[in-house]
PDB file of C-alpha atoms in Angstrom:
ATOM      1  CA  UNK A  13       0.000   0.000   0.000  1.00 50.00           C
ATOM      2  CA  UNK A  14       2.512   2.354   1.030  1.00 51.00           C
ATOM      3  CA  UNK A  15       4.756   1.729  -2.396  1.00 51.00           C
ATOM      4  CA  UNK A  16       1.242   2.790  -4.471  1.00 51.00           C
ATOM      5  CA  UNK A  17       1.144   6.410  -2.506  1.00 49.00           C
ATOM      6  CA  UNK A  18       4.587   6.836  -3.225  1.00 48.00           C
ATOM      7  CA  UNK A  19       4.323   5.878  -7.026  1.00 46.00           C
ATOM      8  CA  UNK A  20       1.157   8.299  -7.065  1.00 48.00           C
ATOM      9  CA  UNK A  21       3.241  11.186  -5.993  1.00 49.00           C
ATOM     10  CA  UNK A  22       6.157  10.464  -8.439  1.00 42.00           C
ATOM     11  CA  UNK A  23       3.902  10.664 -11.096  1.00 45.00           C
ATOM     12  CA  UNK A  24       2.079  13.833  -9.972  1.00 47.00           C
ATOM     13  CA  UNK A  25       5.560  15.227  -9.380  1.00 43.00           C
ATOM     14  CA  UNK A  26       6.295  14.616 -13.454  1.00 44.00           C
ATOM     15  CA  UNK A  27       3.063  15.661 -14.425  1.00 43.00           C
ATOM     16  CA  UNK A  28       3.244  19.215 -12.279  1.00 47.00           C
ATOM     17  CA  UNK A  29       6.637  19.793 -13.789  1.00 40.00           C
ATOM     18  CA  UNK A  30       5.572  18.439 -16.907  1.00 44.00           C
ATOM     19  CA  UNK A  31       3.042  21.415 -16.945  1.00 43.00           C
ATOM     20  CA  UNK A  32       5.389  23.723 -15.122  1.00 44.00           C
ATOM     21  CA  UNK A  33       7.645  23.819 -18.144  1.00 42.00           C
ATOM     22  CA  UNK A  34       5.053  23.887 -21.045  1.00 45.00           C
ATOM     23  CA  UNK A  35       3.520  27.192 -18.796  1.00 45.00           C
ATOM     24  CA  UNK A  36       7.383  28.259 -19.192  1.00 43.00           C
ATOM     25  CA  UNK A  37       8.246  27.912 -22.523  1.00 45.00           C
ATOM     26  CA  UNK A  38       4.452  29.899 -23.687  1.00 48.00           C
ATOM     27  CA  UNK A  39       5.954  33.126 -21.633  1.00 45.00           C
ATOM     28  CA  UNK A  40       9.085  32.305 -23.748  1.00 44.00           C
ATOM     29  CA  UNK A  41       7.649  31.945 -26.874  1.00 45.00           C
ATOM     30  CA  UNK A  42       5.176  35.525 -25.887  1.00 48.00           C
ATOM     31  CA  UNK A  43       8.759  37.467 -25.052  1.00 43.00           C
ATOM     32  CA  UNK A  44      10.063  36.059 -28.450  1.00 44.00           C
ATOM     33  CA  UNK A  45       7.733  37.342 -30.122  1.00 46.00           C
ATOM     34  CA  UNK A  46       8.195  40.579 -28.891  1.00 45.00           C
ATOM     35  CA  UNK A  47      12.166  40.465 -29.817  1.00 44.00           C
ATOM     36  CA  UNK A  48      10.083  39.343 -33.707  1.00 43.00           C
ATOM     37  CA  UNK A  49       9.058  42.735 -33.851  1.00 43.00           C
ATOM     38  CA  UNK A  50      12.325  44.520 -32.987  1.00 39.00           C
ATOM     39  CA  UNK A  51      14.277  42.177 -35.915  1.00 42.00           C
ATOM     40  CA  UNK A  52      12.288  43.137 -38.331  1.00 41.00           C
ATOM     41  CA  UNK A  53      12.482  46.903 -37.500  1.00 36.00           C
ATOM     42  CA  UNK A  54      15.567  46.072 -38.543  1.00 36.00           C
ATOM     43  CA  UNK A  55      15.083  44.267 -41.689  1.00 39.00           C
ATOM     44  CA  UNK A  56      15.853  41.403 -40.501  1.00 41.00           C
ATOM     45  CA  UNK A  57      13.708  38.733 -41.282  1.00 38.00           C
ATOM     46  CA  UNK A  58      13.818  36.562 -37.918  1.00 40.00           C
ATOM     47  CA  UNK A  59      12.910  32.779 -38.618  1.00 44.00           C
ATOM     48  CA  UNK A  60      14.866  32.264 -35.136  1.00 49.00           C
ATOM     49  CA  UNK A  61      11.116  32.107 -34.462  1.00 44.00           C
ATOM     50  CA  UNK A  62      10.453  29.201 -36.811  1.00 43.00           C
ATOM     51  CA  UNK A  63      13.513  27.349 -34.836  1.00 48.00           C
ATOM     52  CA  UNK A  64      12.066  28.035 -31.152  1.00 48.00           C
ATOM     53  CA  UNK A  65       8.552  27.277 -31.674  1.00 40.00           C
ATOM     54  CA  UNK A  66       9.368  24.233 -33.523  1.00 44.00           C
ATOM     55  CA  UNK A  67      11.271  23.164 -30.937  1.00 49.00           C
ATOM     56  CA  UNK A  68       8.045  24.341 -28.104  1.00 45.00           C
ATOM     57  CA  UNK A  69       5.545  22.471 -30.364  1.00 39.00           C
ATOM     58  CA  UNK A  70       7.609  19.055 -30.052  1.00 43.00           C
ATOM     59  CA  UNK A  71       9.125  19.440 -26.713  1.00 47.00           C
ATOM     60  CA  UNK A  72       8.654  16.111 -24.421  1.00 45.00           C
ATOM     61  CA  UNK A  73      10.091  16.806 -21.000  1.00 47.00           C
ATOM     62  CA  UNK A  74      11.739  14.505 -19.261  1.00 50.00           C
ATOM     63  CA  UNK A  75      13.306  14.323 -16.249  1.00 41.00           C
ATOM     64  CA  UNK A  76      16.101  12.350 -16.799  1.00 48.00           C
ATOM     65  CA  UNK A  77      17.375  14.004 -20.123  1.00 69.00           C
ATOM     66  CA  UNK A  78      20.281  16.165 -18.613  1.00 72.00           C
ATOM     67  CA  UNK A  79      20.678  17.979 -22.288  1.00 76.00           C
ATOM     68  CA  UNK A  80      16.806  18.842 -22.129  1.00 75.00           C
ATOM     69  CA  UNK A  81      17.040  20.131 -19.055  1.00 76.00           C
ATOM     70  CA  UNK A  82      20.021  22.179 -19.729  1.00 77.00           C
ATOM     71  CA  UNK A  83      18.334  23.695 -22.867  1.00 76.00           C
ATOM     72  CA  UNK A  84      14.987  24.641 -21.191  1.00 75.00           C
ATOM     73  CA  UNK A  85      16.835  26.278 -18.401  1.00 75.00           C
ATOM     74  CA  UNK A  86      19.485  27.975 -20.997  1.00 76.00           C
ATOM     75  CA  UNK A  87      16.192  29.380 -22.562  1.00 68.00           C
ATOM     76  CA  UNK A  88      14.891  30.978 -19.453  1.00 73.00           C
ATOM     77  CA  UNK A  89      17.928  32.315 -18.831  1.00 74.00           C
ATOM     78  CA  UNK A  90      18.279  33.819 -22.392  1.00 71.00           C
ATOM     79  CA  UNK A  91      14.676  34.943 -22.251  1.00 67.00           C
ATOM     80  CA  UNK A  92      14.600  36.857 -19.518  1.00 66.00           C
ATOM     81  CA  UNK A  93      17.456  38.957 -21.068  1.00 58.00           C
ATOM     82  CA  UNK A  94      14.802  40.992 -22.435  1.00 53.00           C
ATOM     83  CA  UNK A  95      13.941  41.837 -18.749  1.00 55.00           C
ATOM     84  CA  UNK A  96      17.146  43.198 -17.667  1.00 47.00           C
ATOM     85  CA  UNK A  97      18.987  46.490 -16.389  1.00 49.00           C
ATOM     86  CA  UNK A  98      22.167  47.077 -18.132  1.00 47.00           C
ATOM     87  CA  UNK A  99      24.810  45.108 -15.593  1.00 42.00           C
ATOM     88  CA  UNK A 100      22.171  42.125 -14.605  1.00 62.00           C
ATOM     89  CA  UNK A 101      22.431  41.538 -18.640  1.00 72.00           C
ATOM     90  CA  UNK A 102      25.877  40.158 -19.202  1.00 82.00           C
ATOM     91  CA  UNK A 103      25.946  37.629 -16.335  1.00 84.00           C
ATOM     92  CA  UNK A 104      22.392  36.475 -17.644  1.00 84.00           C
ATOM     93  CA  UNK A 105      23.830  36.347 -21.099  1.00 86.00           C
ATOM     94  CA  UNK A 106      27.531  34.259 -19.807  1.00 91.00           C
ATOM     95  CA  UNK A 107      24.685  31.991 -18.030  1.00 88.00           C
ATOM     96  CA  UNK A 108      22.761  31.358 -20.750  1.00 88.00           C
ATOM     97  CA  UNK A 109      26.030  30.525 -22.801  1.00 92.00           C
ATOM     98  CA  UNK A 110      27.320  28.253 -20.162  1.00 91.00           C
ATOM     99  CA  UNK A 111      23.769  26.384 -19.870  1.00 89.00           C
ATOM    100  CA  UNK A 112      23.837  26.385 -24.099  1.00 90.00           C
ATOM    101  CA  UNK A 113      27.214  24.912 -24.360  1.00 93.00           C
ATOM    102  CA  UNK A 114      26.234  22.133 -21.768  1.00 92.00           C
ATOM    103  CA  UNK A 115      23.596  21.209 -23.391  1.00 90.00           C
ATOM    104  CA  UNK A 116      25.219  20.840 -26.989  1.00 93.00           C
ATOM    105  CA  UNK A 117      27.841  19.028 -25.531  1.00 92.00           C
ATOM    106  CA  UNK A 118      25.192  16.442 -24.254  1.00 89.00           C
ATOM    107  CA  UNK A 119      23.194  16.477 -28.063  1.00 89.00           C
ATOM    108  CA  UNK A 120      24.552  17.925 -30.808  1.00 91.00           C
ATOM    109  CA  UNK A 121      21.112  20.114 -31.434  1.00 91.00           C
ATOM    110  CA  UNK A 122      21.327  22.868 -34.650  1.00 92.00           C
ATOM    111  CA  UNK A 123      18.641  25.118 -32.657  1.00 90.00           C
ATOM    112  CA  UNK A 124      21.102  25.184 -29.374  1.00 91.00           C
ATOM    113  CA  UNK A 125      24.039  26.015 -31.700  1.00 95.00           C
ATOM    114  CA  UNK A 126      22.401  28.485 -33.286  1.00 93.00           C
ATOM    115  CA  UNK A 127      21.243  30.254 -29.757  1.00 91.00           C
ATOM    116  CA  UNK A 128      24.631  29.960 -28.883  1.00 95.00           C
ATOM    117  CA  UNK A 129      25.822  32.049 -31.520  1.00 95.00           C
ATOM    118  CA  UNK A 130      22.561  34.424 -30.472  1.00 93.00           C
ATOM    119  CA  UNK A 131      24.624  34.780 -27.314  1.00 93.00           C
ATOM    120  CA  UNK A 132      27.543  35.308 -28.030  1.00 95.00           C
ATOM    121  CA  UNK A 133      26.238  37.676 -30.338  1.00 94.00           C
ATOM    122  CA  UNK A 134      24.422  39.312 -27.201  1.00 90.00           C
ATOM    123  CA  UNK A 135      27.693  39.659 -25.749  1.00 92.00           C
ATOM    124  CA  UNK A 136      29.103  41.354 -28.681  1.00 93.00           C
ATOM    125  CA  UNK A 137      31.654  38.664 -28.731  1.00 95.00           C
ATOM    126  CA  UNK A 138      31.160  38.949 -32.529  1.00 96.00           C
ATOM    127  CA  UNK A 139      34.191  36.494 -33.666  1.00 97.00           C
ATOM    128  CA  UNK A 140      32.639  33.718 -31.421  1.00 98.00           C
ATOM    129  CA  UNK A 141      29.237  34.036 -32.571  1.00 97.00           C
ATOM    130  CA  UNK A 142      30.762  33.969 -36.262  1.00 97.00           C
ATOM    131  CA  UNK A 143      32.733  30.801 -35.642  1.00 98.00           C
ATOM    132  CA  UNK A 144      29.758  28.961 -33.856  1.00 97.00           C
ATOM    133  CA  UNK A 145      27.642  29.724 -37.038  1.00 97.00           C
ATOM    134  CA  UNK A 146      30.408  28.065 -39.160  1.00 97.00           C
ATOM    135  CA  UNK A 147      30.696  25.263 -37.288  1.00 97.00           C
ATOM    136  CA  UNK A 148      26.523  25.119 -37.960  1.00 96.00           C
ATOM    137  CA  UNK A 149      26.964  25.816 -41.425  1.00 95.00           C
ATOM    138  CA  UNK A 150      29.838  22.577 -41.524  1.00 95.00           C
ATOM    139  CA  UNK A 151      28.347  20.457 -39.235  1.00 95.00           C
ATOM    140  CA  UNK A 152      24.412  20.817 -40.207  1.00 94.00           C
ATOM    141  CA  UNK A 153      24.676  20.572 -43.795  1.00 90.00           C
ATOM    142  CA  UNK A 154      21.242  18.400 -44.069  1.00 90.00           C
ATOM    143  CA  UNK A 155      19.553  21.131 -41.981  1.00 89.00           C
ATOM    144  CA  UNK A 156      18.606  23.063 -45.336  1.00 87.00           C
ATOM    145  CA  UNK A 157      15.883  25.247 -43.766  1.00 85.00           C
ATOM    146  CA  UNK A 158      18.083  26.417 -40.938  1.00 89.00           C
ATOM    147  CA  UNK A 159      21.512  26.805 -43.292  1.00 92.00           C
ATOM    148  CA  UNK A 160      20.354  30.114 -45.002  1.00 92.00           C
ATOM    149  CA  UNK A 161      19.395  31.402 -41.374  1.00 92.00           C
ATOM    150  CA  UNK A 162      22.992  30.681 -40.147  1.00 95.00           C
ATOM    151  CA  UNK A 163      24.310  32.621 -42.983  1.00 96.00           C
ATOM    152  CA  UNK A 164      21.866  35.441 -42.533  1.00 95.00           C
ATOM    153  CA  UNK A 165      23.008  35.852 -38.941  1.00 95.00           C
ATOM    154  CA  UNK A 166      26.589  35.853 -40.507  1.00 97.00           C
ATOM    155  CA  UNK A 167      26.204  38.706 -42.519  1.00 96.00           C
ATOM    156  CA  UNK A 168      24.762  40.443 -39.678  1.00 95.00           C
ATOM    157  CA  UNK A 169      27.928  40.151 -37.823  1.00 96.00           C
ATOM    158  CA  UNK A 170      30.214  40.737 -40.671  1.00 97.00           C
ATOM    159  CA  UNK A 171      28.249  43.893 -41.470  1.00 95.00           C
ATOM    160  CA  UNK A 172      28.402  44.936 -37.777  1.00 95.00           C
ATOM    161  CA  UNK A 173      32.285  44.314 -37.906  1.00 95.00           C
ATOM    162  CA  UNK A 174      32.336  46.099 -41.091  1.00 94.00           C
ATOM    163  CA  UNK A 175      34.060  43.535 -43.091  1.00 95.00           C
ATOM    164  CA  UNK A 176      31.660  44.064 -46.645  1.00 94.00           C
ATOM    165  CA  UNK A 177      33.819  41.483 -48.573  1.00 95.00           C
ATOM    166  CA  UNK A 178      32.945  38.649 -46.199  1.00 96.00           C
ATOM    167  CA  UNK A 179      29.606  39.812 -45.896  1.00 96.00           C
ATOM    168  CA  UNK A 180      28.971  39.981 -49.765  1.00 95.00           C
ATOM    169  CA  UNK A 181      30.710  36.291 -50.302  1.00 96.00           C
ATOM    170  CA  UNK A 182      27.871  34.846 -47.910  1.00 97.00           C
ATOM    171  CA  UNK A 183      25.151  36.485 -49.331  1.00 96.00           C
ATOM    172  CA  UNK A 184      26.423  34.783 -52.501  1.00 95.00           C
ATOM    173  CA  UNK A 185      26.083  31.650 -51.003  1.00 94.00           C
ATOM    174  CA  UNK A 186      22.671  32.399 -50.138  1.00 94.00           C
ATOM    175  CA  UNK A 187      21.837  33.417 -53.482  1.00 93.00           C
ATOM    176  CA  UNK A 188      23.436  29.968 -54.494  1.00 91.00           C
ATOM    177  CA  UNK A 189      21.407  27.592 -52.025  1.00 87.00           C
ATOM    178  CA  UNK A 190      18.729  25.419 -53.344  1.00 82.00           C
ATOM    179  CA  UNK A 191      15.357  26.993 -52.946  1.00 86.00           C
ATOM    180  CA  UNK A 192      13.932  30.709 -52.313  1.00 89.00           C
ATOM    181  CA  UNK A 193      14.837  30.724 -48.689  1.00 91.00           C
ATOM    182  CA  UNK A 194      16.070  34.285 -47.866  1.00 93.00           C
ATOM    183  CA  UNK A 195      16.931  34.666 -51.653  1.00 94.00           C
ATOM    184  CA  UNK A 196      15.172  38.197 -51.490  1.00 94.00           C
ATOM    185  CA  UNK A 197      17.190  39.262 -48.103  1.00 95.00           C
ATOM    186  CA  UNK A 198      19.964  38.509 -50.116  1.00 96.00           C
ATOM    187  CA  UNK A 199      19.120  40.900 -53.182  1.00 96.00           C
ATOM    188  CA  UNK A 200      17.889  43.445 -50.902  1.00 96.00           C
ATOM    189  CA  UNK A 201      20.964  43.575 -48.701  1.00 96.00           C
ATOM    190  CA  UNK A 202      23.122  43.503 -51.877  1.00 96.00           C
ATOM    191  CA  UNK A 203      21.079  46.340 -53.781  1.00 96.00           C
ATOM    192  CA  UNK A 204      21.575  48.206 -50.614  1.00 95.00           C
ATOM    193  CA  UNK A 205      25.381  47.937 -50.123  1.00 95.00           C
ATOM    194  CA  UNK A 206      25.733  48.941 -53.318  1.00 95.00           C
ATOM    195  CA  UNK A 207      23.560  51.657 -53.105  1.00 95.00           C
ATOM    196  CA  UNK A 208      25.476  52.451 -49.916  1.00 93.00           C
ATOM    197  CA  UNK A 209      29.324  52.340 -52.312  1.00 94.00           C
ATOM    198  CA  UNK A 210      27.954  54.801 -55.330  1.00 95.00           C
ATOM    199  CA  UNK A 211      26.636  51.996 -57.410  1.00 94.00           C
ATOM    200  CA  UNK A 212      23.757  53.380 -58.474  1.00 94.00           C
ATOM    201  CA  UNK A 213      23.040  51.011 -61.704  1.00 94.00           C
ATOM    202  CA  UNK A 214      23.992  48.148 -60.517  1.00 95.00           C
ATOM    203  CA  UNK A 215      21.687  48.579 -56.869  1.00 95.00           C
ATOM    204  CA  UNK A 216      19.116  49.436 -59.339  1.00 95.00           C
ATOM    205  CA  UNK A 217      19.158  46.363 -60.662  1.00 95.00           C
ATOM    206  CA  UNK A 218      18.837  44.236 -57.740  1.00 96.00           C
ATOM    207  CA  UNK A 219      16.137  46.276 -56.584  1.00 95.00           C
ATOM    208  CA  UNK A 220      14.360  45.401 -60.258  1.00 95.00           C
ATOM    209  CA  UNK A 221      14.890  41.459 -59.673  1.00 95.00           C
ATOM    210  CA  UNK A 222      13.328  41.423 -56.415  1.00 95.00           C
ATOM    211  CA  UNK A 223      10.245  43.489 -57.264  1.00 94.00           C
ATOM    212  CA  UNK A 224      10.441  41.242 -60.094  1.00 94.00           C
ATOM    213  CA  UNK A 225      10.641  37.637 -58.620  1.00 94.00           C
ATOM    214  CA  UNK A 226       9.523  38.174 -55.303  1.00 94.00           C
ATOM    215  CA  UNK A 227       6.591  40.445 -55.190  1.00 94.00           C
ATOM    216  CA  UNK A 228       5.141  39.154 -52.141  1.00 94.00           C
ATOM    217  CA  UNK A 229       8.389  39.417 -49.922  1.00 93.00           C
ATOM    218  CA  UNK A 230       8.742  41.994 -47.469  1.00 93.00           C
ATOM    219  CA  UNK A 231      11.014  44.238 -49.185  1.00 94.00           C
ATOM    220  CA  UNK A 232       9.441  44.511 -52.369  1.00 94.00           C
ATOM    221  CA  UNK A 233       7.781  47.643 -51.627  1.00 94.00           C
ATOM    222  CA  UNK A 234      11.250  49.374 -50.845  1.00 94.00           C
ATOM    223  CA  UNK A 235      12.566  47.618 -53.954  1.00 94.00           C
ATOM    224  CA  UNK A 236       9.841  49.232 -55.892  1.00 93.00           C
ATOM    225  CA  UNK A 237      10.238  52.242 -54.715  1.00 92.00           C
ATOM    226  CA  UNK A 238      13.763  52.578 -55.627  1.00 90.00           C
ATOM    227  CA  UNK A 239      13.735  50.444 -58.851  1.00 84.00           C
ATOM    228  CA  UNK A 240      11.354  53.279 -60.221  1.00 80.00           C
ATOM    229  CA  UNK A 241       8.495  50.752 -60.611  1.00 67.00           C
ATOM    230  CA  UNK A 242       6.316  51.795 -58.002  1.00 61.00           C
ATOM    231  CA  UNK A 243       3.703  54.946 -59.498  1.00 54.00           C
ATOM    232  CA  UNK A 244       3.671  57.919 -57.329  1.00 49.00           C
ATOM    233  CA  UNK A 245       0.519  58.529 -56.114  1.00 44.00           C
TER     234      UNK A 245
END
């Protein structure tokens, strides 16, 4: 009789924490999208959301899986960056790396390598982030959904770090990946840049191929606008 209570409250115990962290990772995913609308205000186009709810929508908790439970509490931690004063921010941040880099060293995940690079990028340790995002980019070849992503963050960085060359040679390999996947990032940010150097004709032109062959992406109105296509009025 006694070993039946006690199996009883085990299994209330999983199912309360089983709850506790699916309560956990909707305040997550409600602070994400909050940071959804910041990245895009600065044309970024942030599928980091794609990669995080994903990962809510198949979660299985369990209490024995040391990597999961490093991963869910490296999310908190990174979460609540967004609720931070200035000095409370970095030790979240080196937390959230430490609890990250656990985790991937228990299970090779793409989505906690790619947070890690978030972190690091947090941090503005800019040359880490960039080498964690290789390392995706070598390691997570298969993972062609997530591979255009990792190069997107890259030429954030490189941008950021003002290195244009590097920058432009990974937007080429965007532009060279199979599919559409952030194919119209790529033109934008190019027509820009060279916008940005004097190149008038030649921006001009990129902004023509995106109005062109992506009309329904995000920045076609801008590339209308300065392709010359879109009538005033």
């Amino acid at each position: 009789m006694p070993k039946a209570i006690k199996k009883k409250s085990v299994l209330k115990k999983e199912v309360d924490t089983e709850i506790q962290v699916r309560d956990s990772f909707e305040g997550i995913k409600n602070v994400f999208e909050q940071k959804q609308k910041l990245l895009v205000s600065y044309g970024l186009i942030a599928l980091s959301a794609a990669v995080v709810i994903g990962g809510i929508a198949v979660y299985r908790f369990n209490a024995n899986d040391k990597a999961q439970q490093l991963e869910y509490e490296a999310y908190k931690t990174y979460y609540s960056l967004y609720q931070k004063t200035p000095l409370a921010g970095q030790e979240k941040a080196q937390k959230a790396l430490e609890l990250f880099q656990q985790a991937y060293e228990k299970k090779k995940s793409p989505r906690v390598l790619l947070f890690i690079a978030d972190t690091y990028a947090e941090m503005a340790k800019y040359d880490e982030a960039l080498k964690a995002l290789d390392e995706f980019t070598q390691r997570f070849v298969r993972e062609e959904a997530l591979i255009p992503l990792a190069y997107q963050k890259m030429v954030a960085l490189q941008l950021k770090k003002g290195s244009k060359e590097e920058a432009l040679k990974t937007l080429d390999r965007i532009s060279a990946a199979a599919g559409d996947m952030l194919k119209d990032f790529a033109l934008i940010q190019k027509a820009r840049m060279l916008e940005q150097d004097g190149k008038k004709d030649e921006a001009m032109a990129k902004y023509k191929e995106l109005a062109e062959k992506y009309p329904q992406s995000p920045y076609a109105e801008e590339a209308k606008t300065k392709s010359g296509e879109k009538k005033a009025g």
